[in-house]
Structure formats: C-alpha cells, structure tokens
Amino acid sequence: SCVNAHAALRTRVTVDGAFEKLAPLEPSALPLRRCTGFDEADRAEAEMHRLLHLGSDQLLGAVVVTSPEPRLRLVANHMAVDAISWTHIVAQLERALHANAPPLRRRTVSAAHWGHALAAHANRPELQGELSFWREVMQHPAPSVPKRGASTVGAHQSLATRLDREASRQLAEAIPKSRVTIDELLVSALAQTLAEWRNGPSRFFIERHGREPIEGLPDVSQAVGWFTSLAPFAVEPAGTQAQLLRDRLRDMPSRGIGYGLLRFLHDDVTVRNSLRASHGNEIVLNFLGRQHPVAGNDFETTRPLRLHRSDSLMGFASLEITASLSDTLDLAWEYAPSHFEAAEIESFSEAMLGKIREGIAYWLGEGGKQVTTTDFPLANLSSDQLANLASLLDPGSKERGPQ
C-alpha cells in the first residue's frame, strides 16, 4: 500500500530526554474517521489538525466522506509530508484502486536513512570547502530587528498580493525559454527590493524542496517526507544588477543544501555556531513552483493545500514570502507585527512586484541577448575563454558584462 511504501507515513515522534526521535508506526494505527456530510467532515478534519502534533502518536490521518459525494481528505503533519509528497501519494492511490496496475515500487528512502546519510556527508572533506562561502554570506546582517517585544506565529499578520495576468503569463510561458529561471528572477527581485529598503548590506534565506541530487547520497526524488533546505543569500546595494544576481545564485554551492548540513549536522560545534542565524529576525523566500492540480484519473484536489501551525511557535523569520504560480503569480506575506507595520509590508510588496515586472522586461529584452559563463555550466569556461570563443564565431561580437 501507499502507507507501506513510505516510512514517513508510518512514523511517530518520541521524546528521549532533550532529543526527538522518529519511530515506526503500524499502518493499522493510523486514525481514520468516516463521515456523512461535509459539515461533519469539517469538524473531523479540524480535530485531526489538533491531534496530529509532534507529541502525538500519529503524523497522518484520513477523513472519509461517504455522502453526498464521496471524498477522501488527508491530513498530515508537515514533518511527514511536504507539497511535492502529495503528488506521489495521489499517484500511488491511483495504483491501489486498480487490480491490474503495476505493483508499487520498492519502499522509498526513509527519513532515518536519509538523515544518517546527510550527517555523514556533512563531515566529508569536500563539504568543508563550502564553509568559507557560507561564513562570508552570514557576515551580512539580518534584515530586521524587533521594534517591540517578540511575536509568536499566532500573532503574525498576513497579506496576499498578485501579479497581473499578462505579466504572470510571461513569467510562466516566456521566462522559462529565456536565460533565467522563474526562481532566479524572484530571488533577484527580492534582493533588489531589499537593497533599496535597507540601503546597506543584508541577507535573506531561500527555502527549497531539499531533494537536490547529491553524489553518493540516496535518491529521494520519489520519496514522501519533508525534504526542505534553507540557505542564506547575501545582498549588496552595489551588486543588484539582474545578470549579476542570477550568476551569484547559480554559483551557490549545491543549490544551498550544504549550508544546512554544516549548520546543523557538522560534528564541530564551532562550525555549527559560526553559521548561526538570527532567529526571529530573518526574511525567507519560498517559491513553490508551478501549481498544477494534484490529479489522476480517479483523484483530484478539490481545494488548495493548507498549512496549519501552532500559534505558540516562535517563528524563524519575521517575514516569510511564499510564492506560487498558476494562472497568476500569488505572493503570500506573513510577517511579525513586532518587526513591521502593515504599511511597511504593503509598500515592500508593491516594490517587489515592480521589480518582478522589471525583471521580466529585462530578460525578455536586453538580458536575453547577453551571455555569461553560467549559461554554459558544463563547458567550465572562464570569462576570457567565452569572450575569445565569441570572437572566433563572430569577429564583430564580444561578451557584454552584467547589466
């Protein structure tokens, strides 16, 4: 079954002293509620959200609605399931409905196996070469400080903004064919906005899905679980040209996964502490990618995925920006009122939308005609070699630098 194939769906969290450990759970113990009517199902789902916390015995539950229309509602703690995981879960539920379907693939990598592999990788000599890079980034100050007290997640405020449909269409259809990716454009837009707002050096964190392929580590591309990564990105007021920001992001080692390994899993406490963030004062950008309905022949999502968090949690970030792209680019802003006034966030969000529009215009125009060495990652060319190659192919041409 789907639950048997993924260890994350058969997991409980136990506390051993100051440590939390993952322990296996029998599939039969997973909570299941059968309901008639959507009102009853809503109440059952709300109860599931209260029960599936890290101190409980389960991280996954199901609500089956038998009438007026059959529905299956799955509720999971984020520790066990991330956004990408739902695609795998739906695909395997499809298989389970059909007797003649090919058997499920062997069990995927467990969180415990993945965690042990990451811990070993964090202490390998090749990863130590990244340490100076991350230390230099973390020398840039956190972008915000509390103006009054501290805010728990329950006190955070939110704002929703949206890019217009035409710009969103260009972002979805034309930008992927240009010399920049959507996430590179969004990171650049935030860096440019933050540089103008702070008028000095600062940093923000980029959250990614954490399933980056790393040589020598297990493949988790098809696994269910929470495989997130978080990496800092430095902002310099004098270095906000679009092409320069794109190239700096591409130069980030291993797409940033090394930062978390060194920060949390390195054996040397001095290494871990040297990369410590300013908890509660950081800004985080998370681009969820293109949002297509999670669907198959028999299943489809009937409403967006929703994330619920404990109100008493002390957040890592004072501002979290979550971007998703469907018919429009939607930006969800969650901020701590201890750090920001509502008017500040409204102004900041409008400024970032403006930078996104400028980025689209640049990469579909002038930026799309220029190349740097990062456009040819497999060639391992220096800037001089690229310029010489361009002159050989077209004697009247020359490489133009970042604009």
Short mmCIF file of C-alpha atoms in Angstrom, two decimals:
data_model
loop_
_atom_site.label_atom_id
_atom_site.label_comp_id
_atom_site.label_asym_id
_atom_site.label_seq_id
_atom_site.Cartn_x
_atom_site.Cartn_y
_atom_site.Cartn_z
CA SER A 1 0.00 0.00 0.00
CA CYS A 2 0.93 3.66 -0.16
CA VAL A 3 1.49 3.78 3.61
CA ASN A 4 3.74 0.71 3.49
CA ALA A 5 5.83 2.22 0.67
CA HIS A 6 6.77 5.39 2.57
CA ALA A 7 8.27 5.29 6.04
CA ALA A 8 7.28 8.91 6.67
CA LEU A 9 3.62 7.85 6.63
CA ARG A 10 4.32 5.21 9.31
CA THR A 11 6.10 7.50 11.74
CA ARG A 12 5.63 8.79 15.24
CA VAL A 13 7.84 11.24 17.13
CA THR A 14 9.09 10.17 20.56
CA VAL A 15 10.99 12.29 23.06
CA ASP A 16 14.13 10.88 24.65
CA GLY A 17 15.50 13.46 27.06
CA ALA A 18 16.25 16.59 25.03
CA PHE A 19 16.05 14.75 21.70
CA GLU A 20 13.18 13.92 19.36
CA LYS A 21 13.37 10.58 17.58
CA LEU A 22 11.37 9.06 14.73
CA ALA A 23 9.89 5.65 15.45
CA PRO A 24 7.93 3.30 13.15
CA LEU A 25 4.15 3.00 13.45
CA GLU A 26 1.93 0.15 12.31
CA PRO A 27 -0.39 1.19 9.41
CA SER A 28 -3.44 -0.10 11.28
CA ALA A 29 -2.89 2.53 13.96
CA LEU A 30 -3.43 5.46 11.59
CA PRO A 31 -6.51 7.48 12.60
CA LEU A 32 -9.48 7.24 10.24
CA ARG A 33 -12.86 8.97 10.52
CA ARG A 34 -15.91 8.14 8.40
CA CYS A 35 -18.44 10.95 8.00
CA THR A 36 -21.75 11.61 6.28
CA GLY A 37 -21.96 15.19 5.15
CA PHE A 38 -19.36 17.90 4.72
CA ASP A 39 -20.19 19.70 7.96
CA GLU A 40 -19.33 16.60 9.98
CA ALA A 41 -16.21 16.13 7.85
CA ASP A 42 -15.10 19.71 8.51
CA ARG A 43 -15.34 19.11 12.25
CA ALA A 44 -13.47 15.81 11.95
CA GLU A 45 -10.75 17.45 9.88
CA ALA A 46 -10.33 20.27 12.42
CA GLU A 47 -9.99 17.66 15.15
CA MET A 48 -7.34 15.85 13.10
CA HIS A 49 -5.33 19.06 12.88
CA ARG A 50 -5.37 19.32 16.67
CA LEU A 51 -4.39 15.69 17.17
CA LEU A 52 -1.56 15.34 14.64
CA HIS A 53 1.09 17.29 16.52
CA LEU A 54 4.66 16.15 17.19
CA GLY A 55 3.78 14.96 20.66
CA SER A 56 1.05 12.62 19.41
CA ASP A 57 1.35 9.03 18.19
CA GLN A 58 0.49 9.82 14.57
CA LEU A 59 1.54 12.24 11.87
CA LEU A 60 -1.07 11.21 9.26
CA GLY A 61 -4.84 10.85 9.36
CA ALA A 62 -7.76 10.44 6.95
CA VAL A 63 -11.36 11.59 6.83
CA VAL A 64 -13.67 9.63 4.50
CA VAL A 65 -16.84 11.42 3.41
CA THR A 66 -19.46 8.93 2.15
CA SER A 67 -22.19 11.38 1.11
CA PRO A 68 -23.49 13.46 -0.59
CA GLU A 69 -20.36 12.91 -2.73
CA PRO A 70 -17.51 10.54 -1.88
CA ARG A 71 -14.43 12.42 -0.70
CA LEU A 72 -11.13 11.46 0.89
CA ARG A 73 -9.46 14.13 3.00
CA LEU A 74 -5.89 13.50 4.07
CA VAL A 75 -4.39 15.44 6.96
CA ALA A 76 -0.66 15.22 7.68
CA ASN A 77 1.86 16.85 9.94
CA HIS A 78 4.43 18.74 7.85
CA MET A 79 7.14 16.57 9.42
CA ALA A 80 5.84 13.67 7.33
CA VAL A 81 4.62 15.31 4.11
CA ASP A 82 5.66 18.30 2.01
CA ALA A 83 3.99 19.77 -1.08
CA ILE A 84 5.86 17.50 -3.51
CA SER A 85 4.90 14.43 -1.47
CA TRP A 86 1.20 14.86 -2.25
CA THR A 87 1.87 14.23 -5.94
CA HIS A 88 3.48 10.87 -5.09
CA ILE A 89 0.69 9.95 -2.66
CA VAL A 90 -2.06 10.61 -5.22
CA ALA A 91 -0.20 8.63 -7.90
CA GLN A 92 0.07 5.63 -5.59
CA LEU A 93 -3.56 5.86 -4.50
CA GLU A 94 -4.42 5.66 -8.21
CA ARG A 95 -2.46 2.42 -8.48
CA ALA A 96 -4.12 0.96 -5.41
CA LEU A 97 -7.58 1.37 -7.00
CA HIS A 98 -6.78 -0.81 -10.00
CA ALA A 99 -6.21 -4.55 -9.60
CA ASN A 100 -4.22 -4.80 -12.83
CA ALA A 101 -1.96 -1.84 -12.05
CA PRO A 102 1.79 -2.49 -11.89
CA PRO A 103 2.99 -3.12 -8.33
CA LEU A 104 4.27 -0.22 -6.29
CA ARG A 105 8.00 0.35 -6.48
CA ARG A 106 10.05 -0.89 -3.56
CA ARG A 107 9.95 1.11 -0.39
CA THR A 108 11.42 4.56 -0.77
CA VAL A 109 14.16 6.07 1.37
CA SER A 110 13.17 6.57 4.99
CA ALA A 111 13.78 9.81 6.87
CA ALA A 112 16.11 7.96 9.24
CA HIS A 113 18.24 6.55 6.40
CA TRP A 114 18.33 9.94 4.68
CA GLY A 115 19.24 11.68 7.93
CA HIS A 116 22.14 9.36 8.67
CA ALA A 117 23.44 9.78 5.11
CA LEU A 118 23.25 13.58 5.40
CA ALA A 119 25.08 13.56 8.73
CA ALA A 120 27.90 11.54 7.21
CA HIS A 121 28.05 13.84 4.19
CA ALA A 122 28.17 16.95 6.40
CA ASN A 123 31.58 15.88 7.73
CA ARG A 124 33.18 14.88 4.44
CA PRO A 125 36.24 16.91 3.36
CA GLU A 126 34.64 18.05 0.10
CA LEU A 127 31.88 19.87 2.00
CA GLN A 128 34.39 21.75 4.14
CA GLY A 129 35.30 23.76 1.05
CA GLU A 130 31.89 25.44 1.28
CA LEU A 131 32.44 26.68 4.83
CA SER A 132 34.22 29.93 3.91
CA PHE A 133 31.49 30.71 1.35
CA TRP A 134 28.68 30.39 3.89
CA ARG A 135 30.59 32.22 6.61
CA GLU A 136 31.07 35.18 4.30
CA VAL A 137 27.35 35.27 3.47
CA MET A 138 26.41 35.12 7.15
CA GLN A 139 28.61 38.15 7.86
CA HIS A 140 25.83 40.17 6.24
CA PRO A 141 23.36 41.30 8.92
CA ALA A 142 19.82 40.02 9.34
CA PRO A 143 17.43 42.45 7.63
CA SER A 144 15.10 43.19 10.54
CA VAL A 145 15.11 43.74 14.28
CA PRO A 146 12.16 43.79 16.68
CA LYS A 147 10.65 47.17 17.44
CA ARG A 148 8.58 45.88 20.35
CA GLY A 149 8.86 42.52 22.03
CA ALA A 150 8.71 39.23 20.16
CA SER A 151 5.88 37.72 18.14
CA THR A 152 4.74 34.12 18.09
CA VAL A 153 3.29 32.64 14.92
CA GLY A 154 -0.18 33.16 16.35
CA ALA A 155 0.39 36.92 16.40
CA HIS A 156 1.72 37.09 12.83
CA GLN A 157 -0.24 39.08 10.27
CA SER A 158 -0.69 38.24 6.60
CA LEU A 159 -1.04 39.97 3.25
CA ALA A 160 -1.85 38.50 -0.17
CA THR A 161 -0.63 40.13 -3.38
CA ARG A 162 -0.86 39.06 -7.01
CA LEU A 163 0.99 39.81 -10.22
CA ASP A 164 -1.29 40.83 -13.07
CA ARG A 165 -2.33 38.11 -15.53
CA GLU A 166 -0.30 39.33 -18.51
CA ALA A 167 2.93 39.57 -16.52
CA SER A 168 2.13 36.19 -14.92
CA ARG A 169 1.61 34.67 -18.37
CA GLN A 170 5.01 35.98 -19.48
CA LEU A 171 6.57 34.61 -16.30
CA ALA A 172 5.03 31.18 -16.87
CA GLU A 173 5.47 30.84 -20.63
CA ALA A 174 8.27 33.10 -21.86
CA ILE A 175 10.71 33.31 -18.95
CA PRO A 176 11.46 29.54 -18.88
CA LYS A 177 12.62 29.89 -22.50
CA SER A 178 14.92 32.81 -21.67
CA ARG A 179 18.29 32.90 -19.91
CA VAL A 180 16.84 32.98 -16.41
CA THR A 181 14.59 30.67 -14.40
CA ILE A 182 11.49 31.81 -12.54
CA ASP A 183 13.04 31.26 -9.12
CA GLU A 184 16.19 33.15 -10.15
CA LEU A 185 14.05 36.08 -11.25
CA LEU A 186 12.11 36.08 -7.95
CA VAL A 187 15.28 35.88 -5.84
CA SER A 188 16.75 38.77 -7.82
CA ALA A 189 13.59 40.85 -7.37
CA LEU A 190 13.65 40.34 -3.60
CA ALA A 191 17.37 41.16 -3.44
CA GLN A 192 16.84 44.38 -5.39
CA THR A 193 13.87 45.38 -3.22
CA LEU A 194 15.71 44.60 0.00
CA ALA A 195 18.82 46.51 -1.11
CA GLU A 196 16.76 49.65 -1.69
CA TRP A 197 14.79 49.20 1.53
CA ARG A 198 17.81 48.57 3.76
CA ASN A 199 20.23 50.82 1.85
CA GLY A 200 23.06 48.64 3.11
CA PRO A 201 24.29 45.03 3.13
CA SER A 202 21.89 42.38 4.43
CA ARG A 203 20.76 38.84 3.72
CA PHE A 204 17.69 36.68 3.31
CA PHE A 205 17.07 32.96 3.20
CA ILE A 206 15.90 30.89 0.25
CA GLU A 207 13.78 27.84 1.06
CA ARG A 208 13.82 24.98 -1.45
CA HIS A 209 12.43 21.46 -1.65
CA GLY A 210 15.67 19.87 -0.41
CA ARG A 211 15.59 16.96 -2.86
CA GLU A 212 18.74 18.06 -4.67
CA PRO A 213 20.67 15.16 -6.22
CA ILE A 214 23.96 14.79 -4.33
CA GLU A 215 26.55 12.29 -5.44
CA GLY A 216 26.84 9.40 -3.01
CA LEU A 217 23.52 10.08 -1.26
CA PRO A 218 20.21 8.18 -1.63
CA ASP A 219 17.71 9.31 -4.26
CA VAL A 220 14.75 10.95 -2.52
CA SER A 221 13.08 12.34 -5.65
CA GLN A 222 10.14 9.91 -5.30
CA ALA A 223 10.08 9.72 -1.52
CA VAL A 224 7.39 11.08 0.77
CA GLY A 225 8.57 13.27 3.63
CA TRP A 226 9.75 16.77 4.42
CA PHE A 227 12.97 17.32 2.49
CA THR A 228 13.35 21.07 2.81
CA SER A 229 16.53 23.12 2.63
CA LEU A 230 17.28 26.67 3.72
CA ALA A 231 20.22 28.75 2.52
CA PRO A 232 21.23 32.40 3.01
CA PHE A 233 21.75 34.82 0.12
CA ALA A 234 23.83 37.98 0.56
CA VAL A 235 22.54 41.38 -0.57
CA GLU A 236 24.90 44.22 -1.52
CA PRO A 237 23.48 47.58 -2.66
CA ALA A 238 26.24 47.87 -5.25
CA GLY A 239 25.55 44.41 -6.69
CA THR A 240 21.91 44.37 -7.70
CA GLN A 241 22.24 44.12 -11.48
CA ALA A 242 19.90 41.39 -12.73
CA GLN A 243 22.55 39.34 -14.51
CA LEU A 244 24.98 39.57 -11.60
CA LEU A 245 22.36 38.37 -9.12
CA ARG A 246 21.41 35.48 -11.38
CA ASP A 247 25.04 34.40 -11.70
CA ARG A 248 25.64 34.67 -7.95
CA LEU A 249 22.66 32.44 -7.30
CA ARG A 250 23.96 29.91 -9.82
CA ASP A 251 27.35 29.99 -8.11
CA MET A 252 25.76 28.94 -4.79
CA PRO A 253 27.30 25.53 -3.97
CA SER A 254 24.96 22.54 -4.30
CA ARG A 255 21.96 24.87 -4.66
CA GLY A 256 22.39 25.74 -1.00
CA ILE A 257 21.84 22.40 0.69
CA GLY A 258 25.38 22.46 2.14
CA TYR A 259 24.56 25.35 4.46
CA GLY A 260 22.05 23.35 6.47
CA LEU A 261 24.35 20.33 6.61
CA LEU A 262 27.20 22.39 8.04
CA ARG A 263 24.94 24.45 10.31
CA PHE A 264 23.08 21.56 11.93
CA LEU A 265 24.92 18.29 11.25
CA HIS A 266 28.65 19.06 11.40
CA ASP A 267 30.45 17.39 14.31
CA ASP A 268 32.35 20.55 15.26
CA VAL A 269 30.20 22.88 17.37
CA THR A 270 32.33 25.88 16.38
CA VAL A 271 31.47 25.24 12.73
CA ARG A 272 27.76 24.99 13.55
CA ASN A 273 27.79 28.15 15.67
CA SER A 274 29.67 30.15 13.05
CA LEU A 275 26.67 29.76 10.73
CA ARG A 276 24.00 30.57 13.32
CA ALA A 277 21.11 32.69 12.03
CA SER A 278 19.34 35.46 13.93
CA HIS A 279 16.25 33.51 14.97
CA GLY A 280 13.10 35.53 14.57
CA ASN A 281 14.72 38.31 12.55
CA GLU A 282 15.26 36.69 9.15
CA ILE A 283 13.41 37.02 5.85
CA VAL A 284 12.58 33.81 3.95
CA LEU A 285 11.51 33.41 0.32
CA ASN A 286 9.90 30.13 -0.72
CA PHE A 287 8.85 29.60 -4.34
CA LEU A 288 6.58 26.57 -4.53
CA GLY A 289 6.82 26.42 -8.32
CA ARG A 290 4.09 25.91 -10.87
CA GLN A 291 0.91 24.88 -9.10
CA HIS A 292 -0.97 22.27 -11.10
CA PRO A 293 -3.89 20.39 -9.54
CA VAL A 294 -2.70 17.16 -7.94
CA ALA A 295 -4.82 14.85 -10.05
CA GLY A 296 -5.10 11.50 -11.75
CA ASN A 297 -7.86 9.53 -13.41
CA ASP A 298 -9.62 8.84 -10.11
CA PHE A 299 -8.35 11.56 -7.77
CA GLU A 300 -8.07 15.30 -7.91
CA THR A 301 -7.59 18.03 -5.36
CA THR A 302 -10.82 19.85 -4.66
CA ARG A 303 -9.21 22.72 -2.74
CA PRO A 304 -5.73 24.15 -2.23
CA LEU A 305 -3.28 22.58 0.18
CA ARG A 306 -3.32 24.41 3.50
CA LEU A 307 -0.64 24.68 6.17
CA HIS A 308 -1.62 24.98 9.84
CA ARG A 309 0.96 25.86 12.51
CA SER A 310 0.90 26.11 16.28
CA ASP A 311 0.05 29.62 17.44
CA SER A 312 2.63 29.37 20.22
CA LEU A 313 5.53 28.64 17.87
CA MET A 314 8.37 31.17 17.79
CA GLY A 315 8.99 31.66 14.08
CA PHE A 316 12.41 31.58 12.45
CA ALA A 317 11.50 34.51 10.22
CA SER A 318 10.00 37.92 10.86
CA LEU A 319 8.82 37.88 7.24
CA GLU A 320 8.01 34.84 5.10
CA ILE A 321 7.20 35.30 1.43
CA THR A 322 5.62 32.26 -0.22
CA ALA A 323 5.21 32.46 -3.98
CA SER A 324 3.23 30.12 -6.22
CA LEU A 325 2.43 30.33 -9.92
CA SER A 326 -0.79 29.15 -11.56
CA ASP A 327 -2.86 31.49 -13.71
CA THR A 328 -1.23 34.30 -11.75
CA LEU A 329 1.82 34.66 -9.55
CA ASP A 330 0.49 34.81 -6.00
CA LEU A 331 2.61 36.06 -3.11
CA ALA A 332 1.60 35.32 0.50
CA TRP A 333 3.29 37.60 3.04
CA GLU A 334 3.34 36.51 6.67
CA TYR A 335 5.03 38.98 8.98
CA ALA A 336 5.65 39.67 12.65
CA PRO A 337 3.97 42.86 13.88
CA SER A 338 6.80 43.16 16.40
CA HIS A 339 9.09 43.94 13.43
CA PHE A 340 6.91 45.51 10.74
CA GLU A 341 3.96 47.84 10.40
CA ALA A 342 1.26 46.80 7.93
CA ALA A 343 2.03 49.84 5.77
CA GLU A 344 5.70 48.78 5.53
CA ILE A 345 4.78 45.35 4.21
CA GLU A 346 2.28 46.80 1.75
CA SER A 347 4.93 49.16 0.42
CA PHE A 348 7.56 46.42 0.31
CA SER A 349 5.23 44.04 -1.53
CA GLU A 350 4.35 46.63 -4.16
CA ALA A 351 8.03 47.41 -4.67
CA MET A 352 8.84 43.71 -5.16
CA LEU A 353 6.03 43.28 -7.69
CA GLY A 354 7.53 46.22 -9.56
CA LYS A 355 10.96 44.55 -9.54
CA ILE A 356 9.41 41.33 -10.86
CA ARG A 357 7.86 43.23 -13.77
CA GLU A 358 11.20 44.95 -14.46
CA GLY A 359 12.94 41.57 -14.37
CA ILE A 360 10.51 40.07 -16.88
CA ALA A 361 11.02 43.02 -19.24
CA TYR A 362 14.80 42.81 -18.88
CA TRP A 363 15.15 39.07 -19.52
CA LEU A 364 12.72 39.10 -22.44
CA GLY A 365 14.64 42.03 -23.91
CA GLU A 366 18.22 43.11 -23.39
CA GLY A 367 19.10 40.40 -20.87
CA GLY A 368 18.08 37.63 -23.23
CA LYS A 369 20.72 38.73 -25.74
CA GLN A 370 23.65 38.54 -23.32
CA VAL A 371 25.55 35.50 -22.13
CA THR A 372 27.96 34.78 -19.30
CA THR A 373 29.84 31.66 -18.27
CA THR A 374 26.90 30.47 -16.15
CA ASP A 375 24.88 30.00 -19.34
CA PHE A 376 27.30 27.15 -20.22
CA PRO A 377 27.84 25.32 -16.93
CA LEU A 378 29.08 22.09 -18.50
CA ALA A 379 31.78 23.85 -20.54
CA ASN A 380 33.66 25.16 -17.46
CA LEU A 381 34.70 28.30 -19.33
CA SER A 382 36.34 31.38 -17.90
CA SER A 383 35.07 34.82 -18.93
CA ASP A 384 38.14 35.32 -21.15
CA GLN A 385 37.63 31.96 -22.85
CA LEU A 386 33.98 32.76 -23.52
CA ALA A 387 34.94 36.15 -25.00
CA ASN A 388 37.58 34.52 -27.23
CA LEU A 389 35.11 31.87 -28.37
CA ALA A 390 32.53 34.54 -29.19
CA SER A 391 35.07 36.49 -31.26
CA LEU A 392 36.03 33.34 -33.18
CA LEU A 393 32.40 32.58 -34.01
CA ASP A 394 31.62 36.18 -34.83
CA PRO A 395 34.63 38.53 -35.13
CA GLY A 396 32.37 41.53 -34.61
CA SER A 397 30.95 40.28 -31.36
CA LYS A 398 32.14 40.48 -27.79
CA GLU A 399 30.80 39.35 -24.47
CA ARG A 400 28.93 42.06 -22.66
CA GLY A 401 29.14 42.11 -18.91
CA PRO A 402 26.28 42.14 -16.44
CA GLN A 403 23.83 44.98 -16.85
#
